[in-house]
């Protein structure tokens, strides 16, 4: 993970700080920046969220060259020593790094033998120590050849007016504005500074100043690249009256649906859908991590119902160990909000190497996954800032619904239009009261059958991510085969029941919990009778949409339940501990 940014121009400190705020979703264990002016460096570092850095910074309007970093710790504890930028032994070169250097121990041992001193434990410091020489293209090339692993690097020297860079696997982009030049892990950093940006590919390296960008490809040949237009629509910097981005983003699910309905009528998307239909495949794989994997499970349930072929849903980090039958007849759909998740990217390369047809469903059209796929279907959710994914999950499921409907030859606009009119975010008063109760427990179980079990998994993930309450999801029927041993009066069980055909069976499982003293909560779209109402301590009822949209309708209230519980416990739901939004390490 981690986010890097470099800036050449005036007001370097405040512009780098703005960039760090925009990159904070990539990690917030520590942050730092180094600015070069008059052949000298000024450095600021702080542990914790990016805001902690602000009070240390002395604003300076003068022209300068700076680099900055926000960290998600991998090698080495969270400390000032391990905070980027890192420095060469002679102190004249500073760098920021996103990625993992796999051979860092070997390189470090060698450097220690040569008498180098290391102040911290990071793999990134090892790269800095390889720069005890003049910073120029030859030396960058020499150092780059020694590195095995992933890296996005921005490097400055006291004696150079350029920012040097190199990229392998970790994302990196450059933009030239009218009054400044920038490099960053995410083009959202360029909004307000430039109209276009250049995407760097693996193996590329070079240098840039305010006036020029010089890029070498992996074969050391100079390449000329045309900037692409920066799309301003994805930025989401204001909470717009909401206390947190997470709550704002839950409510933006409706906007995402409206945007999808608009975009998926366009000529461009219709052409992509036609292209998808032209492929010949006899198996479908849906692949993702975390919430995106759960969206894949929902999409898989649509596809399994619609087509008479095998549909597999796979966790990206596991797919290569399963010896699956992936070949040129396999449609491999990669789902990723960020489009940069390292596990999903690795799974994509694996499926590509086996001849699979690669399709992406992402929220970031400029991302690595979107670019590596033969077709990318955008989810049109707009930038998602809260670490726990909400509107992106909703939008991913909708796009997978559209792909299924289109391949089946069904209209998708009218059903989506009807669903839009029925969207129900649940009753805040009941959800808040329930959240206050849940906040007092240290474990919570979720159960459901069929698609409701998928929703149970996603709801459980949301709750544990942001409240740190231990939580797990079980298929209702599976409970009695083990997990019921954990049920007593100290355990609330959240029952999700939106499928009429499965309602009675799920209720029976709920009664088994009740008989053992467990507290029961029901999330449903169905009508309940008085006997059911007596059995449950709380019932959250939302409007009943068409069957395919039940999981999307019910998840909105479950996302809000997790949110209100985190707020009740005094946690910041936007920045849960130990997590990052974009996980760019395997
Ligand atoms: C991280 C995030 C999750 C997200 C997952 C996959 O774990 O915290 O919210 O679901 O990565 O991310 P992606 O960008 O590939 O959807």
Coordinates of C-alpha atoms and ligand atoms in Angstrom, one line a residue:
X1 CA 0.0 0.0 0.0
X2 CA 1.3 3.5 0.9
X3 CA 0.8 6.6 -1.3
X4 CA 3.5 8.7 -2.8
X5 CA 3.5 12.2 -4.3
X6 CA 6.1 14.6 -5.7
X7 CA 5.6 18.2 -6.5
X8 CA 7.6 20.9 -8.3
X9 CA 6.4 24.5 -8.0
X10 CA 5.5 27.1 -5.4
X11 CA 3.7 26.4 -2.0
X12 CA 5.2 22.9 -2.0
X13 CA 4.4 22.1 1.6
X14 CA 0.7 22.9 1.4
X15 CA 0.3 21.2 -2.0
X16 CA 2.1 18.1 -0.9
X17 CA -0.1 18.0 2.2
X18 CA -3.3 18.2 0.0
X19 CA -1.9 15.3 -2.0
X20 CA -1.3 13.3 1.2
X21 CA -4.9 13.9 2.3
X22 CA -6.1 12.6 -1.1
X23 CA -3.8 9.5 -0.7
X24 CA -4.6 8.8 2.9
X25 CA -6.9 6.0 1.9
X26 CA -3.8 4.0 1.0
X27 CA -2.6 4.0 4.6
X28 CA -2.4 6.2 7.6
X29 CA 0.3 4.7 9.9
X30 CA 2.6 7.6 9.4
X31 CA 3.4 10.4 6.9
X32 CA 6.2 12.6 5.9
X33 CA 7.7 15.0 3.4
X34 CA 11.0 16.4 2.3
X35 CA 11.4 19.7 0.4
X36 CA 14.5 20.8 -1.5
X37 CA 15.3 24.6 -1.7
X38 CA 18.7 26.2 -2.1
X39 CA 20.5 22.9 -2.3
X40 CA 19.2 21.8 1.1
X41 CA 16.4 19.6 2.5
X42 CA 13.7 20.3 5.0
X43 CA 11.9 17.3 6.3
X44 CA 8.7 16.8 8.3
X45 CA 7.5 13.5 9.8
X46 CA 4.7 12.3 12.1
X47 CA 3.2 9.0 13.1
X48 CA -0.5 8.4 12.9
X49 CA -3.1 9.9 10.5
X50 CA -2.0 12.6 8.0
X51 CA -3.6 15.4 10.1
X52 CA -0.8 14.8 12.7
X53 CA 1.7 16.0 10.1
X54 CA -0.1 19.3 9.6
X55 CA 0.9 21.0 12.9
X56 CA 4.6 20.2 12.2
X57 CA 4.7 21.9 8.8
X58 CA 6.0 25.4 8.2
X59 CA 4.2 26.8 5.1
X60 CA 6.5 28.3 2.5
X61 CA 5.3 30.0 -0.7
X62 CA 8.7 29.8 -2.5
X63 CA 9.4 27.5 -5.4
X64 CA 10.7 24.1 -4.3
X65 CA 10.9 20.4 -5.2
X66 CA 9.3 18.0 -2.7
X67 CA 8.3 14.4 -2.2
X68 CA 5.8 13.0 0.4
X69 CA 4.5 9.7 1.6
X70 CA 1.7 8.2 3.6
X71 CA 2.5 4.8 5.0
X72 CA 0.8 1.5 5.6
X73 CA 3.4 -0.4 7.6
X74 CA 4.7 -3.7 6.1
X75 CA 8.4 -3.9 7.1
X76 CA 9.2 -2.3 10.4
X77 CA 7.0 -0.9 13.2
X78 CA 5.1 2.4 13.1
X79 CA 7.8 4.9 14.1
X80 CA 9.5 8.1 13.0
X81 CA 12.6 6.1 11.9
X82 CA 10.5 4.0 9.5
X83 CA 8.5 7.0 8.3
X84 CA 9.3 8.1 4.7
X85 CA 11.1 9.9 3.0
X86 CA 14.3 7.8 3.5
X87 CA 17.8 9.1 2.9
X88 CA 21.1 8.0 1.5
X89 CA 24.0 7.7 4.0
X90 CA 25.5 11.0 2.7
X91 CA 22.0 12.6 3.2
X92 CA 21.9 14.2 -0.2
X93 CA 19.3 11.9 -1.7
X94 CA 15.7 11.4 -0.4
X95 CA 13.1 9.0 -1.6
X96 CA 9.6 7.8 -1.1
X97 CA 8.5 4.3 -2.0
X98 CA 5.3 2.3 -2.4
X99 CA 5.7 -1.4 -2.8
X100 CA 7.8 -4.2 -1.4
X101 CA 11.5 -5.0 -2.2
X102 CA 11.6 -8.8 -2.0
X103 CA 15.4 -9.1 -1.9
X104 CA 15.9 -6.2 0.6
X105 CA 17.5 -8.5 3.2
X106 CA 20.2 -9.7 0.8
X107 CA 20.8 -6.1 -0.3
X108 CA 20.9 -4.8 3.3
X109 CA 23.4 -7.5 4.4
X110 CA 25.7 -6.5 1.5
X111 CA 25.4 -2.8 2.4
X112 CA 26.1 -3.5 6.1
X113 CA 29.2 -5.4 5.1
X114 CA 30.2 -2.3 3.2
X115 CA 29.8 -0.3 6.4
X116 CA 26.4 1.3 5.9
X117 CA 24.3 2.2 8.9
X118 CA 20.6 1.7 8.9
X119 CA 18.4 3.8 11.2
X120 CA 15.2 1.8 10.6
X121 CA 13.8 -1.5 9.5
X122 CA 12.1 -0.8 6.2
X123 CA 12.9 -2.3 2.8
X124 CA 12.6 1.3 1.4
X125 CA 15.6 2.5 3.4
X126 CA 17.7 -0.1 1.6
X127 CA 16.9 1.6 -1.7
X128 CA 17.9 5.0 -0.3
X129 CA 21.2 3.5 0.8
X130 CA 21.9 2.3 -2.7
X131 CA 22.0 6.0 -3.8
X132 CA 25.2 7.1 -2.1
X133 CA 26.2 8.5 -5.4
X134 CA 25.2 11.3 -7.8
X135 CA 21.5 11.1 -8.6
X136 CA 21.3 10.7 -12.4
X137 CA 19.7 8.4 -14.9
X138 CA 22.7 6.0 -15.0
X139 CA 22.7 5.5 -11.3
X140 CA 18.9 5.2 -11.2
X141 CA 19.2 2.5 -13.8
X142 CA 22.0 0.8 -11.9
X143 CA 20.0 0.8 -8.6
X144 CA 16.8 -0.3 -10.4
X145 CA 18.6 -3.4 -11.8
X146 CA 19.3 -4.5 -8.2
X147 CA 15.7 -4.4 -7.1
X148 CA 13.4 -7.4 -7.1
X149 CA 9.8 -6.7 -6.1
X150 CA 7.3 -3.9 -6.5
X151 CA 8.0 -0.2 -6.4
X152 CA 6.8 3.2 -7.3
X153 CA 9.6 5.6 -6.4
X154 CA 10.0 9.3 -6.4
X155 CA 13.6 10.5 -5.6
X156 CA 15.1 13.9 -5.1
X157 CA 18.6 15.2 -4.6
X158 CA 20.0 18.3 -3.0
X159 CA 21.9 18.9 -6.3
X160 CA 19.3 18.3 -8.9
X161 CA 16.3 20.2 -10.1
X162 CA 14.5 17.0 -11.2
X163 CA 12.3 14.4 -9.5
X164 CA 13.5 11.0 -10.6
X165 CA 11.1 8.1 -10.7
X166 CA 10.8 4.4 -11.4
X167 CA 7.8 2.0 -11.5
X168 CA 7.3 -1.7 -11.3
X169 CA 3.9 -3.2 -10.3
X170 CA 2.9 -0.3 -8.0
X171 CA 0.9 2.5 -9.8
X172 CA 2.5 5.8 -10.7
X173 CA 1.3 8.8 -12.8
X174 CA 2.9 12.1 -13.8
X175 CA 1.2 15.4 -14.6
X176 CA 2.5 18.7 -16.0
X177 CA 0.4 21.7 -15.0
X178 CA 0.8 25.3 -16.2
X179 CA 2.7 26.2 -13.0
X180 CA 3.8 23.0 -11.5
X181 CA 4.6 19.3 -12.2
X182 CA 3.6 16.3 -10.1
X183 CA 4.0 12.6 -9.7
X184 CA 1.6 10.5 -7.6
X185 CA 0.2 7.0 -6.9
X186 CA -3.2 8.2 -7.9
X187 CA -4.3 10.8 -10.5
X188 CA -6.8 12.2 -8.1
X189 CA -3.8 14.1 -6.7
X190 CA -3.6 16.1 -9.9
X191 CA -7.1 17.6 -9.7
X192 CA -6.8 21.4 -9.5
X193 CA -3.2 21.3 -10.8
X194 CA -3.3 19.8 -14.3
X195 CA -5.8 18.8 -17.0
X196 CA -4.1 15.7 -18.1
X197 CA -1.7 13.0 -16.9
X198 CA 0.7 10.3 -18.1
X199 CA 0.4 6.7 -17.0
X200 CA 3.7 4.9 -16.3
X201 CA 4.0 1.2 -17.2
X202 CA 6.0 -1.5 -15.4
X203 CA 9.8 -1.1 -15.9
X204 CA 9.6 2.6 -16.9
X205 CA 11.8 5.2 -15.2
X206 CA 13.1 8.7 -15.8
X207 CA 13.0 12.2 -14.5
X208 CA 10.9 15.3 -14.8
X209 CA 11.1 19.0 -14.1
X210 CA 8.5 21.8 -14.4
X211 CA 9.3 21.9 -18.2
X212 CA 9.9 18.4 -19.3
X213 CA 9.3 14.7 -18.7
X214 CA 11.9 12.1 -19.8
X215 CA 10.7 8.5 -19.7
X216 CA 12.7 5.3 -20.5
X217 CA 11.0 2.0 -21.1
X218 CA 12.1 -1.3 -19.6
X219 CA 14.6 -1.7 -22.5
X220 CA 16.2 1.6 -21.6
X221 CA 14.8 3.4 -24.7
X222 CA 13.3 6.8 -24.5
X223 CA 9.5 6.7 -24.9
X224 CA 7.2 9.6 -25.8
X225 CA 3.8 9.5 -24.1
X226 CA 0.7 11.5 -24.7
X227 CA -1.2 12.7 -21.6
X228 CA -4.7 11.5 -21.2
X229 CA -7.5 13.8 -20.0
X230 CA -8.0 14.0 -16.2
X231 CA -11.6 13.1 -15.4
X232 CA -12.7 15.5 -12.6
X233 CA -15.9 13.6 -11.8
X234 CA -14.3 11.1 -9.5
X235 CA -13.2 13.4 -6.8
X236 CA -15.1 13.2 -3.4
X237 CA -13.4 15.6 -1.0
X238 CA -16.3 17.0 1.0
X239 CA -18.4 15.2 3.6
X240 CA -21.3 17.4 2.4
X241 CA -22.9 17.7 5.9
X242 CA -22.4 14.0 6.8
X243 CA -20.3 13.2 9.9
X244 CA -18.3 10.7 7.9
X245 CA -17.6 9.7 4.3
X246 CA -18.9 6.2 5.0
X247 CA -22.4 7.5 5.7
X248 CA -22.3 9.8 2.7
X249 CA -21.2 7.0 0.5
X250 CA -23.9 4.6 1.7
X251 CA -26.4 7.2 0.6
X252 CA -24.6 7.7 -2.7
X253 CA -25.5 4.2 -3.7
X254 CA -28.6 5.7 -5.3
X255 CA -26.5 8.2 -7.2
X256 CA -24.3 5.4 -8.4
X257 CA -27.4 3.5 -9.7
X258 CA -28.5 6.6 -11.5
X259 CA -25.1 7.1 -13.0
X260 CA -24.9 3.5 -14.1
X261 CA -28.3 3.7 -15.8
X262 CA -27.1 6.8 -17.7
X263 CA -23.7 5.3 -18.7
X264 CA -25.0 1.8 -19.5
X265 CA -27.2 3.3 -22.2
X266 CA -24.3 5.0 -23.9
X267 CA -22.9 3.9 -27.3
X268 CA -19.4 3.1 -25.7
X269 CA -20.8 0.7 -23.2
X270 CA -23.2 -0.9 -25.7
X271 CA -20.1 -1.6 -27.8
X272 CA -18.3 -3.2 -24.9
X273 CA -21.3 -5.3 -24.1
X274 CA -21.4 -6.5 -27.7
X275 CA -17.7 -7.3 -27.5
X276 CA -18.4 -9.4 -24.4
X277 CA -21.2 -11.3 -26.1
X278 CA -18.9 -12.1 -29.0
X279 CA -16.5 -14.1 -26.8
X280 CA -17.0 -17.9 -26.8
X281 CA -16.8 -19.3 -23.3
X282 CA -18.1 -22.3 -21.4
X283 CA -17.1 -21.3 -17.9
X284 CA -17.2 -18.1 -15.9
X285 CA -14.9 -17.1 -13.0
X286 CA -15.6 -14.1 -10.8
X287 CA -12.5 -13.0 -8.9
X288 CA -11.9 -10.4 -6.2
X289 CA -10.8 -9.7 -2.6
X290 CA -12.8 -8.6 0.4
X291 CA -16.0 -6.8 -0.4
X292 CA -15.3 -7.1 -4.2
X293 CA -15.2 -10.9 -3.7
X294 CA -18.7 -10.7 -2.1
X295 CA -19.9 -8.7 -5.0
X296 CA -18.6 -11.6 -7.2
X297 CA -20.6 -14.0 -5.1
X298 CA -23.8 -12.0 -5.8
X299 CA -22.9 -11.7 -9.5
X300 CA -22.1 -15.4 -9.6
X301 CA -25.6 -16.2 -8.2
X302 CA -27.2 -14.1 -11.0
X303 CA -25.1 -15.8 -13.7
X304 CA -25.7 -19.3 -12.3
X305 CA -29.4 -18.7 -12.5
X306 CA -29.2 -17.2 -16.0
X307 CA -26.8 -19.6 -17.8
X308 CA -26.5 -23.3 -18.0
X309 CA -22.7 -23.3 -17.5
X310 CA -20.3 -23.5 -14.6
X311 CA -19.8 -20.3 -12.7
X312 CA -17.1 -20.1 -10.0
X313 CA -16.5 -17.3 -7.5
X314 CA -12.9 -17.1 -6.3
X315 CA -10.8 -15.2 -3.8
X316 CA -8.0 -13.7 -5.8
X317 CA -5.2 -14.6 -3.4
X318 CA -6.2 -18.3 -3.5
X319 CA -7.0 -18.9 -7.2
X320 CA -3.5 -20.0 -8.2
X321 CA -3.4 -22.8 -5.6
X322 CA -6.6 -24.4 -6.8
X323 CA -5.5 -26.0 -10.0
X324 CA -8.6 -24.7 -11.7
X325 CA -9.4 -25.4 -15.3
X326 CA -8.7 -21.9 -16.7
X327 CA -8.2 -21.7 -20.5
X328 CA -9.3 -19.7 -23.6
X329 CA -12.9 -20.8 -23.0
X330 CA -12.9 -19.2 -19.5
X331 CA -14.5 -15.8 -19.0
X332 CA -12.6 -14.3 -16.0
X333 CA -14.3 -11.3 -14.5
X334 CA -12.1 -9.3 -12.1
X335 CA -13.9 -7.1 -9.7
X336 CA -12.0 -4.3 -7.9
X337 CA -13.1 -0.9 -6.7
X338 CA -9.5 0.5 -6.8
X339 CA -8.4 -1.6 -9.8
X340 CA -5.0 -1.8 -8.0
X341 CA -5.4 -4.6 -5.5
X342 CA -2.1 -6.6 -5.8
X343 CA -3.8 -10.0 -5.1
X344 CA -6.4 -9.3 -7.8
X345 CA -3.7 -8.1 -10.2
X346 CA -1.6 -11.3 -9.6
X347 CA -4.7 -13.4 -10.2
X348 CA -5.4 -11.5 -13.4
X349 CA -1.8 -12.2 -14.7
X350 CA -2.3 -15.9 -13.7
X351 CA -5.6 -16.2 -15.6
X352 CA -4.1 -14.3 -18.6
X353 CA -1.1 -16.7 -18.7
X354 CA -3.5 -19.6 -19.0
X355 CA -5.4 -18.0 -21.9
X356 CA -8.5 -16.8 -20.0
X357 CA -10.7 -14.0 -21.4
X358 CA -10.0 -11.1 -19.1
X359 CA -12.8 -8.7 -18.2
X360 CA -12.7 -6.1 -15.4
X361 CA -15.4 -4.4 -13.3
X362 CA -13.7 -1.4 -11.6
X363 CA -14.4 2.0 -10.3
X364 CA -11.2 3.4 -11.7
X365 CA -10.8 3.4 -15.4
X366 CA -7.2 4.5 -15.3
X367 CA -6.2 1.6 -12.9
X368 CA -3.8 -1.3 -13.7
X369 CA -6.6 -3.9 -13.6
X370 CA -8.8 -1.8 -16.0
X371 CA -5.8 -1.3 -18.4
X372 CA -4.8 -5.0 -18.3
X373 CA -8.3 -6.3 -19.1
X374 CA -9.6 -6.7 -22.6
X375 CA -12.8 -5.0 -21.6
X376 CA -13.3 -2.8 -18.5
X377 CA -16.9 -2.2 -17.2
X378 CA -17.0 0.9 -15.0
X379 CA -19.1 0.9 -11.9
X380 CA -19.6 4.6 -12.0
X381 CA -19.7 5.0 -8.2
X382 CA -17.5 8.0 -8.0
X383 CA -14.5 8.2 -5.6
X384 CA -15.0 6.1 -2.5
X385 CA -13.0 7.5 0.5
X386 CA -14.1 5.5 3.5
X387 CA -11.9 2.4 3.8
X388 CA -15.0 0.1 4.2
X389 CA -16.5 -0.3 0.8
X390 CA -20.2 0.5 0.6
X391 CA -21.5 2.3 -2.6
X392 CA -18.8 0.4 -4.7
X393 CA -20.2 -2.9 -3.5
X394 CA -23.7 -1.8 -4.4
X395 CA -22.6 -0.6 -7.8
X396 CA -20.4 -3.7 -8.5
X397 CA -23.5 -5.9 -8.0
X398 CA -25.6 -3.7 -10.3
X399 CA -23.0 -3.9 -13.1
X400 CA -22.8 -7.7 -12.7
X401 CA -26.6 -7.8 -12.9
X402 CA -26.4 -5.8 -16.1
X403 CA -23.7 -8.1 -17.6
X404 CA -25.9 -11.1 -16.8
X405 CA -29.1 -9.5 -18.2
X406 CA -27.3 -8.4 -21.4
X407 CA -25.8 -11.8 -22.0
X408 CA -29.2 -13.4 -21.4
X409 CA -30.8 -11.0 -23.8
X410 CA -33.0 -9.3 -21.1
X411 CA -33.7 -5.6 -20.7
X412 CA -31.9 -4.2 -17.6
X413 CA -33.0 -0.5 -17.7
X414 CA -36.6 -1.0 -16.6
X415 CA -35.9 -3.3 -13.6
X416 CA -33.2 -0.9 -12.5
X417 CA -35.5 2.0 -12.9
X418 CA -38.1 0.3 -10.7
X419 CA -35.5 -0.6 -8.1
X420 CA -34.3 3.0 -8.0
X421 CA -37.9 4.0 -6.9
X422 CA -37.9 1.4 -4.2
X423 CA -34.5 2.0 -2.6
X424 CA -34.9 2.0 1.2
X425 CA -32.0 3.0 3.5
X426 CA -33.8 1.7 6.6
X427 CA -35.1 3.5 9.7
X428 CA -32.2 5.4 11.4
X429 CA -33.9 5.4 14.8
X430 CA -34.2 1.6 15.0
X431 CA -30.8 1.1 13.5
X432 CA -29.2 3.5 16.0
X433 CA -31.0 1.8 19.0
X434 CA -29.8 -1.6 17.8
X435 CA -26.3 -0.2 17.2
X436 CA -26.2 1.0 20.8
X437 CA -27.0 -2.5 22.0
X438 CA -24.6 -4.2 19.7
X439 CA -21.8 -1.9 20.8
X440 CA -22.0 -3.7 24.2
X441 CA -21.2 -7.2 22.8
X442 CA -17.9 -8.6 21.9
X443 CA -19.1 -11.0 19.3
X444 CA -21.9 -11.1 16.8
X445 CA -23.0 -13.8 14.3
X446 CA -24.8 -13.3 11.0
X447 CA -26.8 -16.1 9.4
X448 CA -28.7 -16.5 6.1
X449 CA -29.5 -18.9 3.3
X450 CA -28.7 -18.6 -0.4
X451 CA -28.1 -15.0 -1.4
X452 CA -28.8 -14.0 2.2
X453 CA -25.8 -15.9 3.3
X454 CA -23.7 -13.8 0.9
X455 CA -25.2 -10.7 2.4
X456 CA -24.4 -12.1 5.9
X457 CA -20.8 -12.4 4.9
X458 CA -20.6 -8.9 3.6
X459 CA -22.5 -7.5 6.7
X460 CA -20.2 -9.4 9.0
X461 CA -17.1 -8.1 7.2
X462 CA -18.4 -4.5 7.5
X463 CA -19.1 -4.9 11.2
X464 CA -15.7 -6.3 12.1
X465 CA -13.8 -3.9 9.9
X466 CA -15.0 -0.8 11.6
X467 CA -16.2 -1.8 15.1
X468 CA -13.5 -4.5 15.9
X469 CA -16.3 -6.7 17.3
X470 CA -15.5 -10.3 16.5
X471 CA -18.0 -11.4 13.9
X472 CA -18.6 -14.3 11.5
X473 CA -21.2 -15.3 9.0
X474 CA -22.7 -18.8 8.8
X475 CA -25.2 -20.4 6.4
X476 CA -28.3 -20.8 8.5
X477 CA -28.4 -24.6 8.0
X478 CA -24.8 -25.0 8.9
X479 CA -25.1 -23.5 12.3
X480 CA -26.2 -26.7 14.0
X481 CA -23.1 -28.5 12.7
X482 CA -20.7 -26.6 15.0
X483 CA -21.1 -22.9 15.6
X484 CA -24.3 -23.4 17.7
X485 CA -21.9 -24.5 20.4
X486 CA -20.9 -20.9 20.9
X487 CA -24.5 -19.6 21.3
X488 CA -25.6 -18.4 24.7
X489 CA -27.2 -15.2 26.1
X490 CA -24.0 -13.2 25.4
X491 CA -24.3 -13.7 21.6
X492 CA -26.5 -11.7 19.3
X493 CA -27.4 -13.4 16.0
X494 CA -28.4 -11.3 13.1
X495 CA -30.7 -13.2 10.8
X496 CA -31.0 -12.1 7.2
X497 CA -34.1 -13.3 5.4
X498 CA -35.3 -11.9 2.1
X499 CA -36.2 -15.0 0.2
X500 CA -39.8 -16.1 0.6
X501 CA -39.0 -19.7 -0.3
X502 CA -36.3 -20.0 2.4
X503 CA -38.0 -17.9 5.1
X504 CA -39.5 -20.7 7.1
X505 CA -36.3 -22.8 7.1
X506 CA -34.3 -19.8 8.2
X507 CA -36.9 -19.0 10.9
X508 CA -36.5 -22.6 12.3
X509 CA -32.8 -22.0 12.6
X510 CA -33.5 -18.7 14.4
X511 CA -35.8 -20.6 16.9
X512 CA -32.9 -23.0 17.6
X513 CA -30.8 -20.0 18.6
X514 CA -33.6 -18.6 20.7
X515 CA -34.0 -21.9 22.6
X516 CA -30.4 -21.6 23.6
X517 CA -30.7 -18.0 25.0
X518 CA -29.2 -16.2 22.0
X519 CA -30.4 -12.7 21.2
X520 CA -32.1 -12.5 17.8
X521 CA -32.3 -9.7 15.3
X522 CA -34.1 -10.0 11.9
X523 CA -33.3 -8.0 8.8
X524 CA -36.0 -8.7 6.2
X525 CA -37.9 -7.4 3.2
X526 CA -40.8 -9.9 3.9
X527 CA -44.0 -9.6 6.0
X528 CA -43.8 -11.1 9.4
X529 CA -46.6 -12.6 11.6
X530 CA -47.0 -12.1 15.3
X531 CA -45.3 -15.3 16.3
X532 CA -42.1 -14.3 14.3
X533 CA -42.3 -10.8 15.9
X534 CA -42.4 -12.3 19.4
X535 CA -39.3 -14.4 18.7
X536 CA -37.0 -11.5 17.6
X537 CA -35.6 -8.9 19.9
X538 CA -35.4 -6.4 17.0
X539 CA -36.8 -6.5 13.5
X540 CA -35.5 -4.2 10.7
X541 CA -37.9 -4.3 7.8
X542 CA -37.2 -2.6 4.5
X543 CA -39.2 -2.3 1.2
X544 CA -39.4 -5.4 -0.9
X545 CA -37.8 -4.9 -4.4
X546 CA -37.6 -7.4 -7.2
X547 CA -35.9 -10.7 -6.1
X548 CA -32.5 -9.9 -7.7
X549 CA -32.2 -6.6 -5.8
X550 CA -33.0 -8.0 -2.4
X551 CA -29.3 -8.3 -1.4
X552 CA -28.7 -4.7 -2.4
X553 CA -31.7 -3.4 -0.6
X554 CA -30.9 -5.1 2.7
X555 CA -27.2 -4.4 2.7
X556 CA -27.9 -0.7 2.9
X557 CA -29.3 -1.0 6.4
X558 CA -26.7 -3.5 7.5
X559 CA -23.9 -1.1 6.3
X560 CA -25.6 1.6 8.4
X561 CA -25.8 -0.7 11.4
X562 CA -22.0 -1.3 11.2
X563 CA -21.5 2.5 10.8
X564 CA -23.7 3.5 13.8
X565 CA -22.1 0.8 16.0
X566 CA -18.6 2.1 15.2
X567 CA -19.7 5.7 15.9
X568 CA -21.4 4.5 19.2
X569 CA -18.0 2.9 20.2
X570 CA -16.2 6.1 19.5
X571 CA -14.3 4.9 16.5
X572 CA -13.6 6.7 13.2
X573 CA -15.4 4.5 10.6
X574 CA -13.6 6.1 7.7
X575 CA -10.2 5.1 9.0
X576 CA -10.3 1.7 10.7
X577 CA -7.2 0.5 12.4
X578 CA -4.7 -1.7 10.5
X579 CA -6.6 -1.5 7.2
X580 CA -6.1 0.5 4.0
X581 CA -8.4 1.0 1.1
X582 CA -6.1 0.1 -1.7
X583 CA -4.0 -3.0 -0.8
X584 CA -1.1 -3.0 -3.3
X585 CA 1.0 -5.7 -1.6
X586 CA 0.3 -9.5 -2.0
Ligands
LIG1 C1 -9.3 -3.8 1.0 C2 -10.4 -2.8 1.4 C3 -11.7 -3.5 1.2 C4 -11.8 -3.9 -0.3 C5 -10.7 -4.8 -0.7 C6 -10.6 -5.1 -2.2 O1 -9.2 -4.9 1.9 O2 -10.2 -2.5 2.8 O3 -12.7 -2.5 1.4 O4 -13.0 -4.6 -0.5 O5 -9.4 -4.2 -0.3 O6 -10.3 -3.9 -2.8 P1 -10.6 -3.5 -4.3 O7 -10.1 -2.2 -4.5 O8 -9.9 -4.6 -5.1 O9 -12.1 -3.7 -4.5

